[in-house]
Amino acid sequence: KSLTGKIHRRSNGVNKLYIIGIGFRPFDKKASEIIYNSSLILTTSNRLYELFKECEEFEEVKGRIKVITNVDETINFIKSKISNPPFPPLAKGGEGGFIVLLASGDPMFHGIGRRAVKEFGEDMVEILPDLSCIQIAFSRIKEPWDDAFLISLHRSGNLEKNKYEIEDIPLLLTRHNKIVILTNEQNNPAQIAQKVKGLPVIMYVCERIGYDDEKITKGAPEVILKMEFLTPNVVILQNRVGEKTNG
């Protein structure tokens, strides 16, 4: 399971940063091989650590896992490993070393992938995505998502600045038939429902997608605003009126 010949050496000791999506499917052969051969495995949340514990690779590599529950601290930790060689050798032998960073779903979908590429460059970073939570959410409600408008209200470690806020949702509904929203604890389904109550929309709350207690709730905003939901969750808003012009 040696990847040594496939990785470009870097003079500072770290060969590569692999960002691997986790959450919905078993790792494919390449991702599994990278994990087994890694010098260090990072996760940015205890939730991802618990997900990884369910994977068959976990037992062999658990001694190499480090949880850092802050994105900025994770980036700085990786920088410290780059600037302070020698990096630990590959677990299965060979020179140099590389880091695996486990990320939720697709790391380039409102995730840490964009930040990592900006910080370390395209040559340093390789990304192996899993399915995104948005793909899974739309598959659960059996609706296409190629015509959906996405907004993120999920601020996690300052990954990126949000273009839209919760107050913008009513206006966006005049332009788009479907809106999918990445939520957080403050911008939660009940708060979103409060903003759109009285409008002709149906809300879907896709709660804890991929977990054993996954739940999909469909209802009018007036119903959803009275309910509480577990995190993480995704909200989909669908107009009940005629077609809108996207733009």
JSON list of N, CA, C and O in Angstrom, two decimals, residues 192-237:
[
{"chain": "A", "resi": 192, "resn": "ILE", "atom": "N", "xyz": [-35.82, 30.62, 9.74]},
{"chain": "A", "resi": 192, "resn": "ILE", "atom": "CA", "xyz": [-36.09, 30.77, 8.30]},
{"chain": "A", "resi": 192, "resn": "ILE", "atom": "C", "xyz": [-37.60, 30.78, 8.06]},
{"chain": "A", "resi": 192, "resn": "ILE", "atom": "O", "xyz": [-38.12, 31.60, 7.28]},
{"chain": "A", "resi": 193, "resn": "ALA", "atom": "N", "xyz": [-38.32, 29.88, 8.73]},
{"chain": "A", "resi": 193, "resn": "ALA", "atom": "CA", "xyz": [-39.78, 29.83, 8.58]},
{"chain": "A", "resi": 193, "resn": "ALA", "atom": "C", "xyz": [-40.42, 31.15, 9.00]},
{"chain": "A", "resi": 193, "resn": "ALA", "atom": "O", "xyz": [-41.40, 31.61, 8.39]},
{"chain": "A", "resi": 194, "resn": "GLN", "atom": "N", "xyz": [-39.89, 31.76, 10.04]},
{"chain": "A", "resi": 194, "resn": "GLN", "atom": "CA", "xyz": [-40.41, 33.04, 10.51]},
{"chain": "A", "resi": 194, "resn": "GLN", "atom": "C", "xyz": [-40.27, 34.11, 9.42]},
{"chain": "A", "resi": 194, "resn": "GLN", "atom": "O", "xyz": [-41.17, 34.96, 9.24]},
{"chain": "A", "resi": 195, "resn": "LYS", "atom": "N", "xyz": [-39.18, 34.05, 8.67]},
{"chain": "A", "resi": 195, "resn": "LYS", "atom": "CA", "xyz": [-38.94, 35.04, 7.62]},
{"chain": "A", "resi": 195, "resn": "LYS", "atom": "C", "xyz": [-39.86, 34.86, 6.41]},
{"chain": "A", "resi": 195, "resn": "LYS", "atom": "O", "xyz": [-40.12, 35.83, 5.68]},
{"chain": "A", "resi": 196, "resn": "VAL", "atom": "N", "xyz": [-40.31, 33.62, 6.17]},
{"chain": "A", "resi": 196, "resn": "VAL", "atom": "CA", "xyz": [-41.09, 33.37, 4.95]},
{"chain": "A", "resi": 196, "resn": "VAL", "atom": "C", "xyz": [-42.55, 33.02, 5.24]},
{"chain": "A", "resi": 196, "resn": "VAL", "atom": "O", "xyz": [-43.28, 32.65, 4.32]},
{"chain": "A", "resi": 197, "resn": "LYS", "atom": "N", "xyz": [-42.98, 33.15, 6.50]},
{"chain": "A", "resi": 197, "resn": "LYS", "atom": "CA", "xyz": [-44.37, 32.83, 6.81]},
{"chain": "A", "resi": 197, "resn": "LYS", "atom": "C", "xyz": [-45.30, 33.77, 6.03]},
{"chain": "A", "resi": 197, "resn": "LYS", "atom": "O", "xyz": [-45.00, 34.94, 5.82]},
{"chain": "A", "resi": 198, "resn": "GLY", "atom": "N", "xyz": [-46.40, 33.21, 5.58]},
{"chain": "A", "resi": 198, "resn": "GLY", "atom": "CA", "xyz": [-47.35, 33.96, 4.78]},
{"chain": "A", "resi": 198, "resn": "GLY", "atom": "C", "xyz": [-47.07, 33.91, 3.29]},
{"chain": "A", "resi": 198, "resn": "GLY", "atom": "O", "xyz": [-47.92, 34.29, 2.48]},
{"chain": "A", "resi": 199, "resn": "LEU", "atom": "N", "xyz": [-45.89, 33.44, 2.92]},
{"chain": "A", "resi": 199, "resn": "LEU", "atom": "CA", "xyz": [-45.55, 33.30, 1.49]},
{"chain": "A", "resi": 199, "resn": "LEU", "atom": "C", "xyz": [-45.98, 31.92, 1.00]},
{"chain": "A", "resi": 199, "resn": "LEU", "atom": "O", "xyz": [-46.03, 30.95, 1.77]},
{"chain": "A", "resi": 200, "resn": "PRO", "atom": "N", "xyz": [-46.28, 31.79, -0.28]},
{"chain": "A", "resi": 200, "resn": "PRO", "atom": "CA", "xyz": [-46.75, 30.51, -0.82]},
{"chain": "A", "resi": 200, "resn": "PRO", "atom": "C", "xyz": [-45.59, 29.55, -1.08]},
{"chain": "A", "resi": 200, "resn": "PRO", "atom": "O", "xyz": [-45.23, 29.25, -2.23]},
{"chain": "A", "resi": 201, "resn": "VAL", "atom": "N", "xyz": [-44.98, 29.07, 0.00]},
{"chain": "A", "resi": 201, "resn": "VAL", "atom": "CA", "xyz": [-43.86, 28.15, -0.15]},
{"chain": "A", "resi": 201, "resn": "VAL", "atom": "C", "xyz": [-44.08, 26.91, 0.72]},
{"chain": "A", "resi": 201, "resn": "VAL", "atom": "O", "xyz": [-44.79, 26.95, 1.73]},
{"chain": "A", "resi": 202, "resn": "ILE", "atom": "N", "xyz": [-43.46, 25.82, 0.28]},
{"chain": "A", "resi": 202, "resn": "ILE", "atom": "CA", "xyz": [-43.38, 24.61, 1.08]},
{"chain": "A", "resi": 202, "resn": "ILE", "atom": "C", "xyz": [-41.95, 24.48, 1.57]},
{"chain": "A", "resi": 202, "resn": "ILE", "atom": "O", "xyz": [-41.00, 24.71, 0.82]},
{"chain": "A", "resi": 203, "resn": "MET", "atom": "N", "xyz": [-41.79, 24.12, 2.84]},
{"chain": "A", "resi": 203, "resn": "MET", "atom": "CA", "xyz": [-40.46, 23.93, 3.41]},
{"chain": "A", "resi": 203, "resn": "MET", "atom": "C", "xyz": [-40.17, 22.45, 3.62]},
{"chain": "A", "resi": 203, "resn": "MET", "atom": "O", "xyz": [-41.05, 21.69, 4.05]},
{"chain": "A", "resi": 204, "resn": "TYR", "atom": "N", "xyz": [-38.97, 22.06, 3.30]},
{"chain": "A", "resi": 204, "resn": "TYR", "atom": "CA", "xyz": [-38.45, 20.74, 3.65]},
{"chain": "A", "resi": 204, "resn": "TYR", "atom": "C", "xyz": [-37.29, 20.96, 4.60]},
{"chain": "A", "resi": 204, "resn": "TYR", "atom": "O", "xyz": [-36.36, 21.72, 4.30]},
{"chain": "A", "resi": 205, "resn": "VAL", "atom": "N", "xyz": [-37.31, 20.29, 5.73]},
{"chain": "A", "resi": 205, "resn": "VAL", "atom": "CA", "xyz": [-36.16, 20.30, 6.64]},
{"chain": "A", "resi": 205, "resn": "VAL", "atom": "C", "xyz": [-35.56, 18.90, 6.62]},
{"chain": "A", "resi": 205, "resn": "VAL", "atom": "O", "xyz": [-36.20, 17.93, 7.03]},
{"chain": "A", "resi": 206, "resn": "CYS", "atom": "N", "xyz": [-34.35, 18.81, 6.10]},
{"chain": "A", "resi": 206, "resn": "CYS", "atom": "CA", "xyz": [-33.64, 17.53, 5.98]},
{"chain": "A", "resi": 206, "resn": "CYS", "atom": "C", "xyz": [-32.64, 17.46, 7.13]},
{"chain": "A", "resi": 206, "resn": "CYS", "atom": "O", "xyz": [-31.59, 18.10, 7.10]},
{"chain": "A", "resi": 207, "resn": "GLU", "atom": "N", "xyz": [-33.02, 16.68, 8.11]},
{"chain": "A", "resi": 207, "resn": "GLU", "atom": "CA", "xyz": [-32.38, 16.72, 9.43]},
{"chain": "A", "resi": 207, "resn": "GLU", "atom": "C", "xyz": [-31.43, 15.54, 9.59]},
{"chain": "A", "resi": 207, "resn": "GLU", "atom": "O", "xyz": [-31.79, 14.39, 9.34]},
{"chain": "A", "resi": 208, "resn": "ARG", "atom": "N", "xyz": [-30.17, 15.84, 9.93]},
{"chain": "A", "resi": 208, "resn": "ARG", "atom": "CA", "xyz": [-29.15, 14.81, 10.20]},
{"chain": "A", "resi": 208, "resn": "ARG", "atom": "C", "xyz": [-29.06, 13.79, 9.05]},
{"chain": "A", "resi": 208, "resn": "ARG", "atom": "O", "xyz": [-29.13, 12.57, 9.27]},
{"chain": "A", "resi": 209, "resn": "ILE", "atom": "N", "xyz": [-28.88, 14.33, 7.86]},
{"chain": "A", "resi": 209, "resn": "ILE", "atom": "CA", "xyz": [-28.78, 13.49, 6.67]},
{"chain": "A", "resi": 209, "resn": "ILE", "atom": "C", "xyz": [-27.61, 12.52, 6.80]},
{"chain": "A", "resi": 209, "resn": "ILE", "atom": "O", "xyz": [-26.49, 12.90, 7.13]},
{"chain": "A", "resi": 210, "resn": "GLY", "atom": "N", "xyz": [-27.89, 11.25, 6.54]},
{"chain": "A", "resi": 210, "resn": "GLY", "atom": "CA", "xyz": [-26.86, 10.22, 6.58]},
{"chain": "A", "resi": 210, "resn": "GLY", "atom": "C", "xyz": [-26.68, 9.55, 7.92]},
{"chain": "A", "resi": 210, "resn": "GLY", "atom": "O", "xyz": [-25.98, 8.54, 8.02]},
{"chain": "A", "resi": 211, "resn": "TYR", "atom": "N", "xyz": [-27.30, 10.07, 8.96]},
{"chain": "A", "resi": 211, "resn": "TYR", "atom": "CA", "xyz": [-27.22, 9.46, 10.29]},
{"chain": "A", "resi": 211, "resn": "TYR", "atom": "C", "xyz": [-28.38, 8.49, 10.49]},
{"chain": "A", "resi": 211, "resn": "TYR", "atom": "O", "xyz": [-29.37, 8.51, 9.75]},
{"chain": "A", "resi": 212, "resn": "ASP", "atom": "N", "xyz": [-28.26, 7.67, 11.52]},
{"chain": "A", "resi": 212, "resn": "ASP", "atom": "CA", "xyz": [-29.32, 6.70, 11.81]},
{"chain": "A", "resi": 212, "resn": "ASP", "atom": "C", "xyz": [-30.64, 7.38, 12.15]},
{"chain": "A", "resi": 212, "resn": "ASP", "atom": "O", "xyz": [-31.71, 6.82, 11.93]},
{"chain": "A", "resi": 213, "resn": "ASP", "atom": "N", "xyz": [-30.58, 8.59, 12.73]},
{"chain": "A", "resi": 213, "resn": "ASP", "atom": "CA", "xyz": [-31.79, 9.31, 13.11]},
{"chain": "A", "resi": 213, "resn": "ASP", "atom": "C", "xyz": [-32.18, 10.37, 12.08]},
{"chain": "A", "resi": 213, "resn": "ASP", "atom": "O", "xyz": [-32.83, 11.35, 12.41]},
{"chain": "A", "resi": 214, "resn": "GLU", "atom": "N", "xyz": [-31.78, 10.15, 10.84]},
{"chain": "A", "resi": 214, "resn": "GLU", "atom": "CA", "xyz": [-32.16, 11.06, 9.76]},
{"chain": "A", "resi": 214, "resn": "GLU", "atom": "C", "xyz": [-33.68, 11.23, 9.69]},
{"chain": "A", "resi": 214, "resn": "GLU", "atom": "O", "xyz": [-34.43, 10.28, 9.88]},
{"chain": "A", "resi": 215, "resn": "LYS", "atom": "N", "xyz": [-34.14, 12.46, 9.41]},
{"chain": "A", "resi": 215, "resn": "LYS", "atom": "CA", "xyz": [-35.57, 12.74, 9.35]},
{"chain": "A", "resi": 215, "resn": "LYS", "atom": "C", "xyz": [-35.84, 13.85, 8.34]},
{"chain": "A", "resi": 215, "resn": "LYS", "atom": "O", "xyz": [-35.11, 14.83, 8.29]},
{"chain": "A", "resi": 216, "resn": "ILE", "atom": "N", "xyz": [-36.88, 13.67, 7.54]},
{"chain": "A", "resi": 216, "resn": "ILE", "atom": "CA", "xyz": [-37.31, 14.69, 6.58]},
{"chain": "A", "resi": 216, "resn": "ILE", "atom": "C", "xyz": [-38.67, 15.21, 7.01]},
{"chain": "A", "resi": 216, "resn": "ILE", "atom": "O", "xyz": [-39.61, 14.43, 7.18]},
{"chain": "A", "resi": 217, "resn": "THR", "atom": "N", "xyz": [-38.80, 16.51, 7.18]},
{"chain": "A", "resi": 217, "resn": "THR", "atom": "CA", "xyz": [-40.07, 17.13, 7.57]},
{"chain": "A", "resi": 217, "resn": "THR", "atom": "C", "xyz": [-40.50, 18.09, 6.47]},
{"chain": "A", "resi": 217, "resn": "THR", "atom": "O", "xyz": [-39.72, 18.94, 6.04]},
{"chain": "A", "resi": 218, "resn": "LYS", "atom": "N", "xyz": [-41.75, 17.96, 6.05]},
{"chain": "A", "resi": 218, "resn": "LYS", "atom": "CA", "xyz": [-42.32, 18.82, 5.01]},
{"chain": "A", "resi": 218, "resn": "LYS", "atom": "C", "xyz": [-43.51, 19.57, 5.59]},
{"chain": "A", "resi": 218, "resn": "LYS", "atom": "O", "xyz": [-44.35, 18.98, 6.27]},
{"chain": "A", "resi": 219, "resn": "GLY", "atom": "N", "xyz": [-43.58, 20.87, 5.32]},
{"chain": "A", "resi": 219, "resn": "GLY", "atom": "CA", "xyz": [-44.72, 21.62, 5.84]},
{"chain": "A", "resi": 219, "resn": "GLY", "atom": "C", "xyz": [-44.68, 23.08, 5.46]},
{"chain": "A", "resi": 219, "resn": "GLY", "atom": "O", "xyz": [-43.69, 23.58, 4.91]},
{"chain": "A", "resi": 220, "resn": "ALA", "atom": "N", "xyz": [-45.76, 23.78, 5.74]},
{"chain": "A", "resi": 220, "resn": "ALA", "atom": "CA", "xyz": [-45.82, 25.21, 5.52]},
{"chain": "A", "resi": 220, "resn": "ALA", "atom": "C", "xyz": [-44.96, 25.91, 6.57]},
{"chain": "A", "resi": 220, "resn": "ALA", "atom": "O", "xyz": [-44.73, 25.37, 7.67]},
{"chain": "A", "resi": 221, "resn": "PRO", "atom": "N", "xyz": [-44.46, 27.12, 6.28]},
{"chain": "A", "resi": 221, "resn": "PRO", "atom": "CA", "xyz": [-43.65, 27.84, 7.27]},
{"chain": "A", "resi": 221, "resn": "PRO", "atom": "C", "xyz": [-44.34, 27.99, 8.62]},
{"chain": "A", "resi": 221, "resn": "PRO", "atom": "O", "xyz": [-43.67, 27.93, 9.66]},
{"chain": "A", "resi": 222, "resn": "GLU", "atom": "N", "xyz": [-45.65, 28.20, 8.60]},
{"chain": "A", "resi": 222, "resn": "GLU", "atom": "CA", "xyz": [-46.39, 28.38, 9.85]},
{"chain": "A", "resi": 222, "resn": "GLU", "atom": "C", "xyz": [-46.33, 27.15, 10.74]},
{"chain": "A", "resi": 222, "resn": "GLU", "atom": "O", "xyz": [-46.48, 27.25, 11.97]},
{"chain": "A", "resi": 223, "resn": "VAL", "atom": "N", "xyz": [-46.11, 25.99, 10.14]},
{"chain": "A", "resi": 223, "resn": "VAL", "atom": "CA", "xyz": [-45.95, 24.75, 10.91]},
{"chain": "A", "resi": 223, "resn": "VAL", "atom": "C", "xyz": [-44.51, 24.58, 11.36]},
{"chain": "A", "resi": 223, "resn": "VAL", "atom": "O", "xyz": [-44.23, 24.27, 12.52]},
{"chain": "A", "resi": 224, "resn": "ILE", "atom": "N", "xyz": [-43.57, 24.82, 10.45]},
{"chain": "A", "resi": 224, "resn": "ILE", "atom": "CA", "xyz": [-42.16, 24.60, 10.74]},
{"chain": "A", "resi": 224, "resn": "ILE", "atom": "C", "xyz": [-41.65, 25.54, 11.83]},
{"chain": "A", "resi": 224, "resn": "ILE", "atom": "O", "xyz": [-40.84, 25.15, 12.67]},
{"chain": "A", "resi": 225, "resn": "LEU", "atom": "N", "xyz": [-42.17, 26.75, 11.88]},
{"chain": "A", "resi": 225, "resn": "LEU", "atom": "CA", "xyz": [-41.65, 27.72, 12.86]},
{"chain": "A", "resi": 225, "resn": "LEU", "atom": "C", "xyz": [-41.96, 27.33, 14.29]},
{"chain": "A", "resi": 225, "resn": "LEU", "atom": "O", "xyz": [-41.35, 27.86, 15.24]},
{"chain": "A", "resi": 226, "resn": "LYS", "atom": "N", "xyz": [-42.87, 26.40, 14.49]},
{"chain": "A", "resi": 226, "resn": "LYS", "atom": "CA", "xyz": [-43.22, 25.96, 15.84]},
{"chain": "A", "resi": 226, "resn": "LYS", "atom": "C", "xyz": [-42.43, 24.73, 16.26]},
{"chain": "A", "resi": 226, "resn": "LYS", "atom": "O", "xyz": [-42.61, 24.22, 17.37]},
{"chain": "A", "resi": 227, "resn": "MET", "atom": "N", "xyz": [-41.54, 24.25, 15.37]},
{"chain": "A", "resi": 227, "resn": "MET", "atom": "CA", "xyz": [-40.84, 22.99, 15.62]},
{"chain": "A", "resi": 227, "resn": "MET", "atom": "C", "xyz": [-39.36, 23.24, 15.92]},
{"chain": "A", "resi": 227, "resn": "MET", "atom": "O", "xyz": [-38.81, 24.29, 15.61]},
{"chain": "A", "resi": 228, "resn": "GLU", "atom": "N", "xyz": [-38.72, 22.23, 16.53]},
{"chain": "A", "resi": 228, "resn": "GLU", "atom": "CA", "xyz": [-37.29, 22.26, 16.77]},
{"chain": "A", "resi": 228, "resn": "GLU", "atom": "C", "xyz": [-36.65, 21.10, 16.02]},
{"chain": "A", "resi": 228, "resn": "GLU", "atom": "O", "xyz": [-37.25, 20.03, 15.87]},
{"chain": "A", "resi": 229, "resn": "PHE", "atom": "N", "xyz": [-35.42, 21.31, 15.56]},
{"chain": "A", "resi": 229, "resn": "PHE", "atom": "CA", "xyz": [-34.74, 20.31, 14.74]},
{"chain": "A", "resi": 229, "resn": "PHE", "atom": "C", "xyz": [-33.31, 20.13, 15.23]},
{"chain": "A", "resi": 229, "resn": "PHE", "atom": "O", "xyz": [-32.66, 21.07, 15.69]},
{"chain": "A", "resi": 230, "resn": "LEU", "atom": "N", "xyz": [-32.83, 18.90, 15.08]},
{"chain": "A", "resi": 230, "resn": "LEU", "atom": "CA", "xyz": [-31.45, 18.59, 15.41]},
{"chain": "A", "resi": 230, "resn": "LEU", "atom": "C", "xyz": [-30.52, 19.09, 14.31]},
{"chain": "A", "resi": 230, "resn": "LEU", "atom": "O", "xyz": [-30.92, 19.24, 13.16]},
{"chain": "A", "resi": 231, "resn": "THR", "atom": "N", "xyz": [-29.29, 19.35, 14.67]},
{"chain": "A", "resi": 231, "resn": "THR", "atom": "CA", "xyz": [-28.28, 19.73, 13.69]},
{"chain": "A", "resi": 231, "resn": "THR", "atom": "C", "xyz": [-27.37, 18.53, 13.41]},
{"chain": "A", "resi": 231, "resn": "THR", "atom": "O", "xyz": [-27.23, 17.65, 14.27]},
{"chain": "A", "resi": 232, "resn": "PRO", "atom": "N", "xyz": [-26.76, 18.50, 12.23]},
{"chain": "A", "resi": 232, "resn": "PRO", "atom": "CA", "xyz": [-26.89, 19.46, 11.13]},
{"chain": "A", "resi": 232, "resn": "PRO", "atom": "C", "xyz": [-28.18, 19.24, 10.35]},
{"chain": "A", "resi": 232, "resn": "PRO", "atom": "O", "xyz": [-28.74, 18.14, 10.34]},
{"chain": "A", "resi": 233, "resn": "ASN", "atom": "N", "xyz": [-28.65, 20.29, 9.68]},
{"chain": "A", "resi": 233, "resn": "ASN", "atom": "CA", "xyz": [-29.82, 20.15, 8.83]},
{"chain": "A", "resi": 233, "resn": "ASN", "atom": "C", "xyz": [-29.72, 21.09, 7.63]},
{"chain": "A", "resi": 233, "resn": "ASN", "atom": "O", "xyz": [-28.95, 22.06, 7.64]},
{"chain": "A", "resi": 234, "resn": "VAL", "atom": "N", "xyz": [-30.48, 20.76, 6.61]},
{"chain": "A", "resi": 234, "resn": "VAL", "atom": "CA", "xyz": [-30.55, 21.54, 5.38]},
{"chain": "A", "resi": 234, "resn": "VAL", "atom": "C", "xyz": [-32.01, 21.90, 5.14]},
{"chain": "A", "resi": 234, "resn": "VAL", "atom": "O", "xyz": [-32.90, 21.06, 5.35]},
{"chain": "A", "resi": 235, "resn": "VAL", "atom": "N", "xyz": [-32.27, 23.14, 4.73]},
{"chain": "A", "resi": 235, "resn": "VAL", "atom": "CA", "xyz": [-33.63, 23.59, 4.45]},
{"chain": "A", "resi": 235, "resn": "VAL", "atom": "C", "xyz": [-33.78, 23.81, 2.95]},
{"chain": "A", "resi": 235, "resn": "VAL", "atom": "O", "xyz": [-32.93, 24.42, 2.31]},
{"chain": "A", "resi": 236, "resn": "ILE", "atom": "N", "xyz": [-34.88, 23.29, 2.39]},
{"chain": "A", "resi": 236, "resn": "ILE", "atom": "CA", "xyz": [-35.23, 23.52, 0.99]},
{"chain": "A", "resi": 236, "resn": "ILE", "atom": "C", "xyz": [-36.56, 24.25, 0.96]},
{"chain": "A", "resi": 236, "resn": "ILE", "atom": "O", "xyz": [-37.53, 23.81, 1.59]},
{"chain": "A", "resi": 237, "resn": "LEU", "atom": "N", "xyz": [-36.61, 25.36, 0.25]},
{"chain": "A", "resi": 237, "resn": "LEU", "atom": "CA", "xyz": [-37.83, 26.12, 0.05]},
{"chain": "A", "resi": 237, "resn": "LEU", "atom": "C", "xyz": [-38.29, 25.95, -1.39]},
{"chain": "A", "resi": 237, "resn": "LEU", "atom": "O", "xyz": [-37.49, 26.11, -2.32]}
]
